[in-house]
mmCIF file of C-alpha atoms in Angstrom:
data_model
loop_
_atom_site.group_PDB
_atom_site.id
_atom_site.type_symbol
_atom_site.label_atom_id
_atom_site.label_comp_id
_atom_site.label_asym_id
_atom_site.label_seq_id
_atom_site.Cartn_x
_atom_site.Cartn_y
_atom_site.Cartn_z
ATOM 1 C CA TYR D 21 121.765 27.689 109.511
ATOM 2 C CA ARG D 22 121.458 24.597 112.230
ATOM 3 C CA CYS D 23 124.158 24.986 114.915
ATOM 4 C CA THR D 24 124.799 22.585 117.359
ATOM 5 C CA TYR D 25 124.056 24.230 120.515
ATOM 6 C CA CYS D 26 120.972 26.882 118.873
ATOM 7 C CA TYR D 27 118.220 27.056 121.956
ATOM 8 C CA GLN D 28 115.481 27.807 119.278
ATOM 9 C CA GLU D 29 113.089 25.886 117.497
ATOM 10 C CA HIS D 30 113.187 26.711 113.651
ATOM 11 C CA VAL D 31 109.792 28.563 112.878
ATOM 12 C CA GLY D 32 109.923 29.694 109.556
ATOM 13 C CA THR D 33 107.082 32.712 110.438
ATOM 14 C CA LEU D 34 107.874 36.249 108.325
ATOM 15 C CA MET D 35 106.108 39.112 110.174
ATOM 16 C CA SER D 36 102.507 40.231 108.854
ATOM 17 C CA GLU D 37 102.012 44.024 107.840
ATOM 18 C CA GLU D 38 98.811 43.705 110.471
ATOM 19 C CA VAL D 39 101.305 42.917 113.443
ATOM 20 C CA GLN D 40 103.910 45.089 111.539
ATOM 21 C CA ASP D 41 101.252 48.169 112.210
ATOM 22 C CA ARG D 42 100.296 46.810 115.588
ATOM 23 C CA LEU D 43 103.681 46.897 116.621
ATOM 24 C CA LEU D 44 103.608 50.610 115.456
ATOM 25 C CA SER D 45 100.772 51.471 117.355
ATOM 26 C CA PHE D 46 102.473 49.801 120.087
ATOM 27 C CA ILE D 47 105.252 52.406 120.296
ATOM 28 C CA ASP D 48 103.287 54.906 120.180
ATOM 29 C CA ASN D 49 101.043 54.145 122.302
ATOM 30 C CA GLN D 50 103.476 54.288 125.329
ATOM 31 C CA GLU D 51 103.287 56.160 128.314
ATOM 32 C CA PRO D 52 105.496 57.756 128.998
ATOM 33 C CA PRO D 53 106.216 58.482 125.189
ATOM 34 C CA VAL D 54 108.827 57.117 123.464
ATOM 35 C CA THR D 55 111.764 59.468 122.981
ATOM 36 C CA SER D 56 114.341 57.580 121.732
ATOM 37 C CA LEU D 57 114.693 53.896 119.707
ATOM 38 C CA ASN D 58 117.026 51.224 119.738
ATOM 39 C CA ILE D 59 116.169 48.205 117.351
ATOM 40 C CA THR D 60 118.178 44.959 117.350
ATOM 41 C CA TRP D 61 116.689 43.015 114.242
ATOM 42 C CA PHE D 62 117.664 39.127 114.808
ATOM 43 C CA GLY D 63 116.007 35.923 114.376
ATOM 44 C CA GLY D 64 116.509 33.096 113.478
ATOM 45 C CA GLU D 65 118.773 34.561 110.277
ATOM 46 C CA PRO D 66 116.742 38.869 109.941
ATOM 47 C CA LEU D 67 118.402 38.836 106.298
ATOM 48 C CA LEU D 68 115.689 35.887 105.260
ATOM 49 C CA GLY D 69 112.621 38.750 106.512
ATOM 50 C CA ARG D 70 114.307 41.884 104.270
ATOM 51 C CA SER D 71 110.618 42.327 103.073
ATOM 52 C CA VAL D 72 109.383 42.767 106.335
ATOM 53 C CA ILE D 73 112.878 45.188 107.437
ATOM 54 C CA GLU D 74 112.355 47.448 104.179
ATOM 55 C CA ARG D 75 108.871 48.196 104.903
ATOM 56 C CA LEU D 76 109.316 48.570 108.804
ATOM 57 C CA ALA D 77 112.308 50.384 109.106
ATOM 58 C CA PRO D 78 111.496 53.778 107.772
ATOM 59 C CA LEU D 79 108.306 53.449 109.679
ATOM 60 C CA LEU D 80 110.749 52.910 113.065
ATOM 61 C CA ARG D 81 112.806 55.796 112.004
ATOM 62 C CA GLU D 82 110.263 58.367 111.717
ATOM 63 C CA ARG D 83 109.163 58.076 115.092
ATOM 64 C CA VAL D 84 112.183 60.150 116.998
ATOM 65 C CA ALA D 85 114.466 62.090 115.926
ATOM 66 C CA ASP D 86 117.409 61.346 113.929
ATOM 67 C CA ASP D 87 119.817 61.234 117.340
ATOM 68 C CA ALA D 88 117.435 59.264 118.934
ATOM 69 C CA PHE D 89 117.579 57.010 116.772
ATOM 70 C CA SER D 90 120.049 53.226 116.484
ATOM 71 C CA ALA D 91 119.587 50.381 115.128
ATOM 72 C CA HIS D 92 121.730 46.648 115.157
ATOM 73 C CA MET D 93 121.868 43.644 113.745
ATOM 74 C CA ILE D 94 122.531 40.045 114.488
ATOM 75 C CA SER D 95 122.886 37.972 111.088
ATOM 76 C CA ASN D 96 124.766 34.634 110.607
ATOM 77 C CA GLY D 97 126.545 36.706 107.628
ATOM 78 C CA TRP D 98 125.434 34.292 104.734
ATOM 79 C CA LEU D 99 123.744 37.023 102.906
ATOM 80 C CA LEU D 100 125.402 39.594 103.895
ATOM 81 C CA THR D 101 126.508 40.552 100.356
ATOM 82 C CA PRO D 102 128.528 43.870 99.766
ATOM 83 C CA ASP D 103 125.595 45.542 98.449
ATOM 84 C CA VAL D 104 123.211 44.417 101.408
ATOM 85 C CA SER D 105 126.084 45.569 104.192
ATOM 86 C CA GLU D 106 125.401 49.082 101.790
ATOM 87 C CA TRP D 107 121.766 48.938 102.239
ATOM 88 C CA LEU D 108 121.884 48.317 105.782
ATOM 89 C CA VAL D 109 123.821 51.472 106.407
ATOM 90 C CA GLU D 110 120.911 52.946 104.239
ATOM 91 C CA ILE D 111 118.092 51.870 106.689
ATOM 92 C CA GLY D 112 120.393 53.192 109.863
ATOM 93 C CA VAL D 113 121.663 50.138 110.719
ATOM 94 C CA THR D 114 125.270 50.803 112.233
ATOM 95 C CA SER D 115 126.806 47.653 113.589
ATOM 96 C CA VAL D 116 126.258 43.727 112.926
ATOM 97 C CA GLN D 117 127.235 41.019 115.352
ATOM 98 C CA ILE D 118 128.547 38.217 113.110
ATOM 99 C CA THR D 119 129.179 34.365 114.616
ATOM 100 C CA LEU D 120 132.853 32.343 113.633
ATOM 101 C CA ASP D 121 133.105 29.347 115.594
ATOM 102 C CA GLY D 122 136.732 29.488 115.370
ATOM 103 C CA PRO D 123 139.065 28.490 112.290
ATOM 104 C CA ARG D 124 137.393 26.950 109.189
ATOM 105 C CA ASP D 125 136.803 23.086 110.091
ATOM 106 C CA VAL D 126 135.689 23.843 113.747
ATOM 107 C CA HIS D 127 133.552 26.300 112.679
ATOM 108 C CA ASN D 128 132.111 24.688 109.624
ATOM 109 C CA LYS D 129 131.231 21.803 112.732
ATOM 110 C CA ARG D 130 129.491 23.590 114.616
ATOM 111 C CA ARG D 131 127.294 26.533 112.273
ATOM 112 C CA PRO D 132 126.661 24.473 108.973
ATOM 113 C CA LYS D 133 124.080 24.839 106.598
ATOM 114 C CA LEU D 134 120.843 23.044 107.046
ATOM 115 C CA GLY D 135 121.719 20.982 104.478
ATOM 116 C CA GLY D 136 125.533 19.908 106.114
ATOM 117 C CA GLN D 137 127.199 22.873 103.481
ATOM 118 C CA ALA D 138 130.589 24.728 105.441
ATOM 119 C CA THR D 139 129.453 28.983 105.505
ATOM 120 C CA PHE D 140 132.865 29.677 106.902
ATOM 121 C CA ASP D 141 134.437 30.825 104.015
ATOM 122 C CA ARG D 142 131.004 32.810 102.896
ATOM 123 C CA ILE D 143 131.073 34.648 105.687
ATOM 124 C CA LEU D 144 134.668 35.879 105.299
ATOM 125 C CA GLU D 145 134.640 36.741 102.027
ATOM 126 C CA ASN D 146 131.114 38.979 102.780
ATOM 127 C CA LEU D 147 133.139 40.608 106.123
ATOM 128 C CA SER D 148 135.951 41.404 103.787
ATOM 129 C CA GLY D 149 133.909 43.343 100.878
ATOM 130 C CA ALA D 150 131.338 45.057 103.513
ATOM 131 C CA ASP D 151 130.753 48.477 103.624
ATOM 132 C CA PRO D 152 133.265 50.029 105.582
ATOM 133 C CA ARG D 153 130.880 52.251 107.657
ATOM 134 C CA LEU D 154 129.321 48.982 109.597
ATOM 135 C CA ASN D 155 130.736 48.400 112.451
ATOM 136 C CA PHE D 156 131.385 44.752 112.778
ATOM 137 C CA SER D 157 132.005 42.320 115.845
ATOM 138 C CA VAL D 158 132.845 38.426 115.669
ATOM 139 C CA ARG D 159 131.249 36.793 118.266
ATOM 140 C CA VAL D 160 132.996 33.338 119.184
ATOM 141 C CA ASN D 161 130.795 31.035 121.232
ATOM 142 C CA THR D 162 133.438 29.126 123.207
ATOM 143 C CA ASP D 163 133.160 25.413 124.730
ATOM 144 C CA GLN D 164 134.955 22.316 125.960
ATOM 145 C CA GLN D 165 134.431 21.986 121.598
ATOM 146 C CA ASN D 166 136.648 24.965 120.088
ATOM 147 C CA ALA D 167 138.528 26.716 123.617
ATOM 148 C CA GLU D 168 142.098 25.867 122.005
ATOM 149 C CA ASN D 169 141.538 27.187 118.575
ATOM 150 C CA VAL D 170 141.613 30.646 118.698
ATOM 151 C CA SER D 171 144.824 31.469 117.854
ATOM 152 C CA GLU D 172 144.073 29.738 114.101
ATOM 153 C CA LEU D 173 141.186 32.104 114.055
ATOM 154 C CA PHE D 174 143.191 35.156 113.860
ATOM 155 C CA ASP D 175 145.325 33.877 111.388
ATOM 156 C CA GLN D 176 142.375 32.736 108.692
ATOM 157 C CA LEU D 177 141.148 36.554 109.582
ATOM 158 C CA ASP D 178 144.220 37.977 109.029
ATOM 159 C CA ALA D 179 144.839 36.488 105.593
ATOM 160 C CA ALA D 180 141.249 37.811 104.863
ATOM 161 C CA GLY D 181 142.389 41.152 105.714
ATOM 162 C CA LEU D 182 140.285 41.791 108.658
ATOM 163 C CA ARG D 183 142.575 42.677 111.121
ATOM 164 C CA GLY D 184 141.278 46.175 112.616
ATOM 165 C CA ARG D 185 138.131 46.008 110.888
ATOM 166 C CA VAL D 186 136.454 43.692 113.018
ATOM 167 C CA ASN D 187 136.422 43.618 117.120
ATOM 168 C CA VAL D 188 136.644 39.746 118.367
ATOM 169 C CA TYR D 189 135.011 38.451 121.979
ATOM 170 C CA PHE D 190 134.125 35.595 123.479
ATOM 171 C CA ALA D 191 130.545 34.151 125.290
ATOM 172 C CA PRO D 192 130.434 31.496 126.801
ATOM 173 C CA VAL D 193 128.150 28.237 125.333
ATOM 174 C CA MET D 194 125.003 28.234 127.844
ATOM 175 C CA PRO D 195 121.826 25.712 127.761
ATOM 176 C CA TYR D 196 119.395 28.405 127.834
ATOM 177 C CA THR D 197 116.301 26.571 127.014
ATOM 178 C CA GLU D 198 115.601 22.246 126.993
ATOM 179 C CA ILE D 199 116.357 22.433 123.339
ATOM 180 C CA CYS D 200 119.658 23.183 123.879
ATOM 181 C CA ALA D 201 120.125 21.246 127.222
ATOM 182 C CA ASP D 202 122.222 18.428 125.417
ATOM 183 C CA THR D 203 125.399 20.783 124.776
ATOM 184 C CA ALA D 204 124.897 21.482 129.045
ATOM 185 C CA GLY D 205 127.910 19.077 129.049
ATOM 186 C CA ASP D 206 130.309 20.857 127.140
ATOM 187 C CA CYS D 207 129.681 24.669 128.884
ATOM 188 C CA ILE D 208 132.655 26.055 130.900
ATOM 189 C CA VAL D 209 131.307 28.309 133.684
ATOM 190 C CA GLY D 210 132.161 30.204 136.571
ATOM 191 C CA GLN D 211 135.603 30.755 137.453
ATOM 192 C CA ASP D 212 136.764 27.879 134.513
ATOM 193 C CA TRP D 213 134.826 30.591 132.598
ATOM 194 C CA SER D 214 136.518 33.798 133.948
ATOM 195 C CA ARG D 215 140.297 32.365 133.578
ATOM 196 C CA LEU D 216 139.739 31.250 130.087
ATOM 197 C CA ASN D 217 137.996 34.644 128.937
ATOM 198 C CA ALA D 218 140.525 36.683 130.115
ATOM 199 C CA ASN D 219 142.941 34.543 128.226
ATOM 200 C CA LEU D 220 141.688 34.898 125.465
ATOM 201 C CA ARG D 221 140.630 38.759 125.794
ATOM 202 C CA LEU D 222 144.532 39.265 125.979
ATOM 203 C CA ALA D 223 144.930 37.054 122.998
ATOM 204 C CA SER D 224 142.376 39.145 120.627
ATOM 205 C CA VAL D 225 144.205 42.672 122.187
ATOM 206 C CA LYS D 226 147.913 41.207 121.181
ATOM 207 C CA ARG D 227 146.502 40.136 117.597
ATOM 208 C CA GLY D 228 144.891 43.775 117.101
ATOM 209 C CA TYR D 229 140.938 42.504 117.144
ATOM 210 C CA GLY D 230 139.493 44.928 119.723
ATOM 211 C CA GLY D 231 139.751 44.235 124.003
ATOM 212 C CA PRO D 232 137.190 44.969 126.839
ATOM 213 C CA ALA D 233 135.556 47.742 127.812
ATOM 214 C CA LEU D 234 136.075 49.881 130.285
ATOM 215 C CA PRO D 235 133.548 47.940 133.494
ATOM 216 C CA SER D 236 131.009 50.558 134.089
ATOM 217 C CA SER D 237 128.415 50.857 136.441
ATOM 218 C CA LYS D 238 124.461 50.209 134.760
ATOM 219 C CA SER D 239 120.579 50.204 135.513
ATOM 220 C CA SER D 240 120.061 46.713 133.708
ATOM 221 C CA VAL D 241 121.964 44.088 132.037
ATOM 222 C CA CYS D 242 119.818 43.781 128.772
ATOM 223 C CA ILE D 243 115.923 44.017 127.529
ATOM 224 C CA ALA D 244 114.833 41.868 130.000
ATOM 225 C CA ASP D 245 115.383 43.619 132.890
ATOM 226 C CA ASN D 246 114.911 46.484 131.454
ATOM 227 C CA PRO D 247 111.427 48.252 131.550
ATOM 228 C CA ARG D 248 111.423 49.877 128.262
ATOM 229 C CA GLY D 249 112.846 46.735 126.765
ATOM 230 C CA TRP D 250 110.915 44.258 124.545
ATOM 231 C CA VAL D 251 111.265 41.431 122.042
ATOM 232 C CA ILE D 252 108.505 41.043 119.626
ATOM 233 C CA ALA D 253 108.277 37.881 117.389
ATOM 234 C CA PRO D 254 107.150 37.602 113.999
ATOM 235 C CA THR D 255 103.726 36.298 115.807
ATOM 236 C CA GLY D 256 103.328 39.663 117.429
ATOM 237 C CA LEU D 257 103.843 38.052 120.328
ATOM 238 C CA VAL D 258 105.823 40.335 122.997
ATOM 239 C CA TYR D 259 108.546 38.695 125.165
ATOM 240 C CA LYS D 260 110.679 40.276 127.719
ATOM 241 C CA CYS D 261 114.120 37.967 127.281
ATOM 242 C CA TRP D 262 114.467 36.684 123.516
ATOM 243 C CA ASN D 263 115.418 33.600 124.726
ATOM 244 C CA ASP D 264 111.479 32.620 124.944
ATOM 245 C CA VAL D 265 110.868 34.266 121.491
ATOM 246 C CA THR D 266 110.410 30.721 119.824
ATOM 247 C CA GLN D 267 108.116 29.383 124.041
ATOM 248 C CA PRO D 268 104.739 30.991 123.269
ATOM 249 C CA ASP D 269 104.092 29.974 127.293
ATOM 250 C CA ASN D 270 106.778 32.834 127.835
ATOM 251 C CA ALA D 271 104.778 35.475 126.162
ATOM 252 C CA VAL D 272 104.216 39.404 128.041
ATOM 253 C CA LEU D 273 101.450 40.020 125.924
ATOM 254 C CA ASP D 274 100.268 39.422 122.162
ATOM 255 C CA LEU D 275 99.581 42.343 119.603
ATOM 256 C CA ALA D 276 97.564 40.037 117.035
ATOM 257 C CA SER D 277 94.968 40.738 119.505
ATOM 258 C CA GLY D 278 95.557 42.942 121.702
ATOM 259 C CA GLU D 279 95.287 40.645 124.881
ATOM 260 C CA GLN D 280 96.662 39.758 128.051
ATOM 261 C CA SER D 281 96.104 37.149 129.349
ATOM 262 C CA ASP D 282 96.457 36.262 133.358
ATOM 263 C CA ARG D 283 99.465 34.360 132.210
ATOM 264 C CA MET D 284 100.709 37.045 130.270
ATOM 265 C CA LYS D 285 100.145 38.967 132.944
ATOM 266 C CA ALA D 286 101.934 36.974 135.562
ATOM 267 C CA GLU D 287 104.870 36.394 133.328
ATOM 268 C CA LEU D 288 105.826 40.229 132.978
ATOM 269 C CA LYS D 289 105.349 40.972 136.723
ATOM 270 C CA LYS D 290 108.252 38.180 136.899
ATOM 271 C CA TRP D 291 110.109 40.217 135.119
ATOM 272 C CA GLN D 292 109.128 43.785 136.678
ATOM 273 C CA ASP D 293 109.592 42.624 140.377
ATOM 274 C CA TRP D 294 113.162 41.130 139.671
ATOM 275 C CA SER D 295 115.716 42.992 141.169
ATOM 276 C CA PRO D 296 119.642 42.609 142.459
ATOM 277 C CA PHE D 297 118.471 44.235 145.291
ATOM 278 C CA LYS D 298 116.242 41.473 146.526
ATOM 279 C CA LEU D 299 119.542 38.593 146.614
ATOM 280 C CA SER D 300 121.659 38.743 149.676
ATOM 281 C CA GLU D 301 124.279 37.421 147.949
ATOM 282 C CA CYS D 302 124.334 40.080 145.249
ATOM 283 C CA THR D 303 124.203 42.681 147.356
ATOM 284 C CA ASP D 304 127.442 41.982 149.093
ATOM 285 C CA CYS D 305 129.340 41.722 146.408
ATOM 286 C CA LYS D 306 131.650 44.043 144.500
ATOM 287 C CA VAL D 307 130.760 43.936 141.805
ATOM 288 C CA LEU D 308 127.773 44.196 141.398
ATOM 289 C CA PRO D 309 127.255 48.076 140.504
ATOM 290 C CA GLN D 310 129.495 46.181 136.791
ATOM 291 C CA CYS D 311 127.173 43.032 136.472
ATOM 292 C CA HIS D 312 123.421 44.163 137.903
ATOM 293 C CA SER D 313 123.605 40.238 138.763
ATOM 294 C CA GLY D 314 124.062 38.959 135.710
ATOM 295 C CA CYS D 315 121.468 36.749 133.274
ATOM 296 C CA ALA D 316 118.196 37.214 135.236
ATOM 297 C CA HIS D 317 116.765 34.513 132.853
ATOM 298 C CA LEU D 318 119.360 31.863 133.663
ATOM 299 C CA ALA D 319 119.120 33.158 137.478
ATOM 300 C CA MET D 320 115.840 32.463 137.779
ATOM 301 C CA GLN D 321 116.351 28.822 137.011
ATOM 302 C CA GLN D 322 118.065 28.081 139.616
ATOM 303 C CA PRO D 323 116.413 25.402 141.912
ATOM 304 C CA GLY D 324 115.216 26.645 145.765
ATOM 305 C CA GLU D 325 115.390 30.049 147.002
ATOM 306 C CA ILE D 326 117.317 32.480 144.458
ATOM 307 C CA ASN D 327 119.658 34.323 146.584
ATOM 308 C CA HIS D 328 122.009 35.226 144.406
ATOM 309 C CA GLY D 329 121.603 35.832 140.256
ATOM 310 C CA ASP D 330 124.142 34.359 137.476
ATOM 311 C CA CYS D 331 127.219 35.250 138.523
ATOM 312 C CA THR D 332 129.565 37.160 135.676
ATOM 313 C CA GLU D 333 133.378 36.637 135.229
ATOM 314 C CA LEU D 334 133.386 40.222 136.119
ATOM 315 C CA LYS D 335 133.082 38.473 140.433
ATOM 316 C CA TRP D 336 136.630 36.443 139.570
ATOM 317 C CA ASN D 337 138.978 38.268 136.931
ATOM 318 C CA LEU D 338 137.651 42.123 136.818
ATOM 319 C CA PRO D 339 141.848 43.216 137.945
ATOM 320 C CA GLU D 340 142.704 40.985 134.368
ATOM 321 C CA THR D 341 139.951 42.929 132.820
ATOM 322 C CA LEU D 342 141.029 46.163 133.817
ATOM 323 C CA ALA D 343 144.772 45.062 132.752
ATOM 324 C CA THR D 344 143.379 44.126 129.407
ATOM 325 C CA TYR D 345 141.284 47.631 129.141
ATOM 326 C CA TYR D 346 144.704 49.516 130.298
ATOM 327 C CA LEU D 347 146.852 47.457 127.935
ATOM 328 C CA SER D 348 144.449 48.139 125.023
ATOM 329 C CA HIS D 349 143.699 51.679 125.592
ATOM 330 C CA GLN D 350 147.776 52.079 125.446
ATOM 331 C CA LYS D 351 148.306 49.889 121.928
ATOM 332 C CA ARG D 352 145.835 52.433 121.025
ATOM 333 C CA GLU D 353 147.808 55.758 122.059
ATOM 334 C CA VAL D 354 150.842 54.349 120.308
ATOM 335 C CA ALA D 355 148.848 53.578 117.545
ATOM 336 C CA GLU D 356 147.430 57.275 117.227
ATOM 337 C CA GLU D 357 151.414 58.670 117.642
ATOM 338 C CA LEU D 358 152.431 56.616 114.709
ATOM 339 C CA MET D 359 149.551 57.655 112.531
ATOM 340 C CA ASP D 360 150.656 61.397 113.262
ATOM 341 C CA LYS D 361 154.355 60.408 112.543
ATOM 342 C CA ILE D 362 153.051 58.533 108.699
ATOM 343 C CA TYR D 363 151.092 61.751 108.045
ATOM 344 C CA GLU D 364 154.036 64.153 108.868
ATOM 345 C CA ALA D 365 156.503 61.779 107.493
ATOM 346 C CA GLY D 366 154.382 61.816 104.357
ATOM 347 C CA GLY D 367 153.185 59.097 102.099
ATOM 348 C CA GLN D 368 152.426 54.959 102.491
ATOM 349 C CA ASP D 369 155.205 53.502 100.805
ATOM 350 C CA GLU D 370 156.791 51.355 103.015
ATOM 351 C CA SER D 371 159.936 51.766 101.562
ATOM 352 C CA LYS D 372 160.337 55.868 102.065
ATOM 353 C CA ASN D 373 158.114 55.724 105.178
ATOM 354 C CA PRO D 374 160.036 54.542 108.808
ATOM 355 C CA TYR D 375 157.263 54.590 110.276
ATOM 356 C CA LEU D 376 154.514 52.891 108.209
ATOM 357 C CA GLN D 377 155.609 49.135 109.023
ATOM 358 C CA ARG D 378 156.168 50.337 112.612
ATOM 359 C CA LEU D 379 152.030 50.514 112.545
ATOM 360 C CA TYR D 380 151.579 46.798 111.355
ATOM 361 C CA GLN D 381 153.938 45.276 114.223
ATOM 362 C CA ILE D 382 152.610 46.967 117.374
ATOM 363 C CA GLU D 383 153.034 45.102 120.477
ATOM 364 C CA VAL D 384 151.808 45.808 123.913
#
């Protein structure tokens, strides 16, 4: 694809077997020893590197107990045919994130193929035919260009039979690197994003496409500020943040050569030293346990002295988030009660089962 807001350079590189073997050695030599693995396959488009995944996936799985391994994928959805979705389940992938940036016309303008071809209908077709054992989340990268089209997107998901089969969530488009800096003028940030996102999540709950998780305390935000988290590029360069993955100057280790330059050591130390408890404004904030100061990558880009993190929407919409979570929970309870009645009444014939049609019409 050639998404209009992409923050990565387009480098057509696959991970060699030599780098794969060095990655496995990197895992085996960790101290303390690795006892669990959580893998995310991503790119570019990871399914363009299927040959790498086919070799590497079983070698990763065998390094820990079955119940200590999990795998996920971030895909653009083009190659995720029914057969491929079955294969993903077989190699241990349990969930896939797909991006749809609004209804058909809007998405096709924002996320076309390299030659400009439309992608929306192919993605919906693949989602509709995917292995039901896979969990799908649909991410909507949101800015001023597509914030008003959510209802139409839900209509088209309904038409594809995807209600109840995928969860939809919304994320703000952010200028993570200079490559996408020209999109910054369309970004929605701060309190404006918080208000908008609260309304979008409520709409998602009402339409049957999931709601927010219950805010809970966390020890890290993502891979970047997790001391045991690493991003491995196909070249063998190791990063802390996947926003940096096509920028060699931000690598912290080189698996291909086994070397770690002074610059790499300094880059790693920058991440190891990052702590929200060093930020005066964060330590006084009531949502610090839930946000952990937000995206460290964006926070580090602030000019001058850094005394706060990249504040998340929870700072401004925690009450709305809790209310929406409660409504979502209430809706699930009503659905479960109706399901029990359906089974008691027997059968899926709507004309004979008075509870079945009600199940499809639950409103919070």
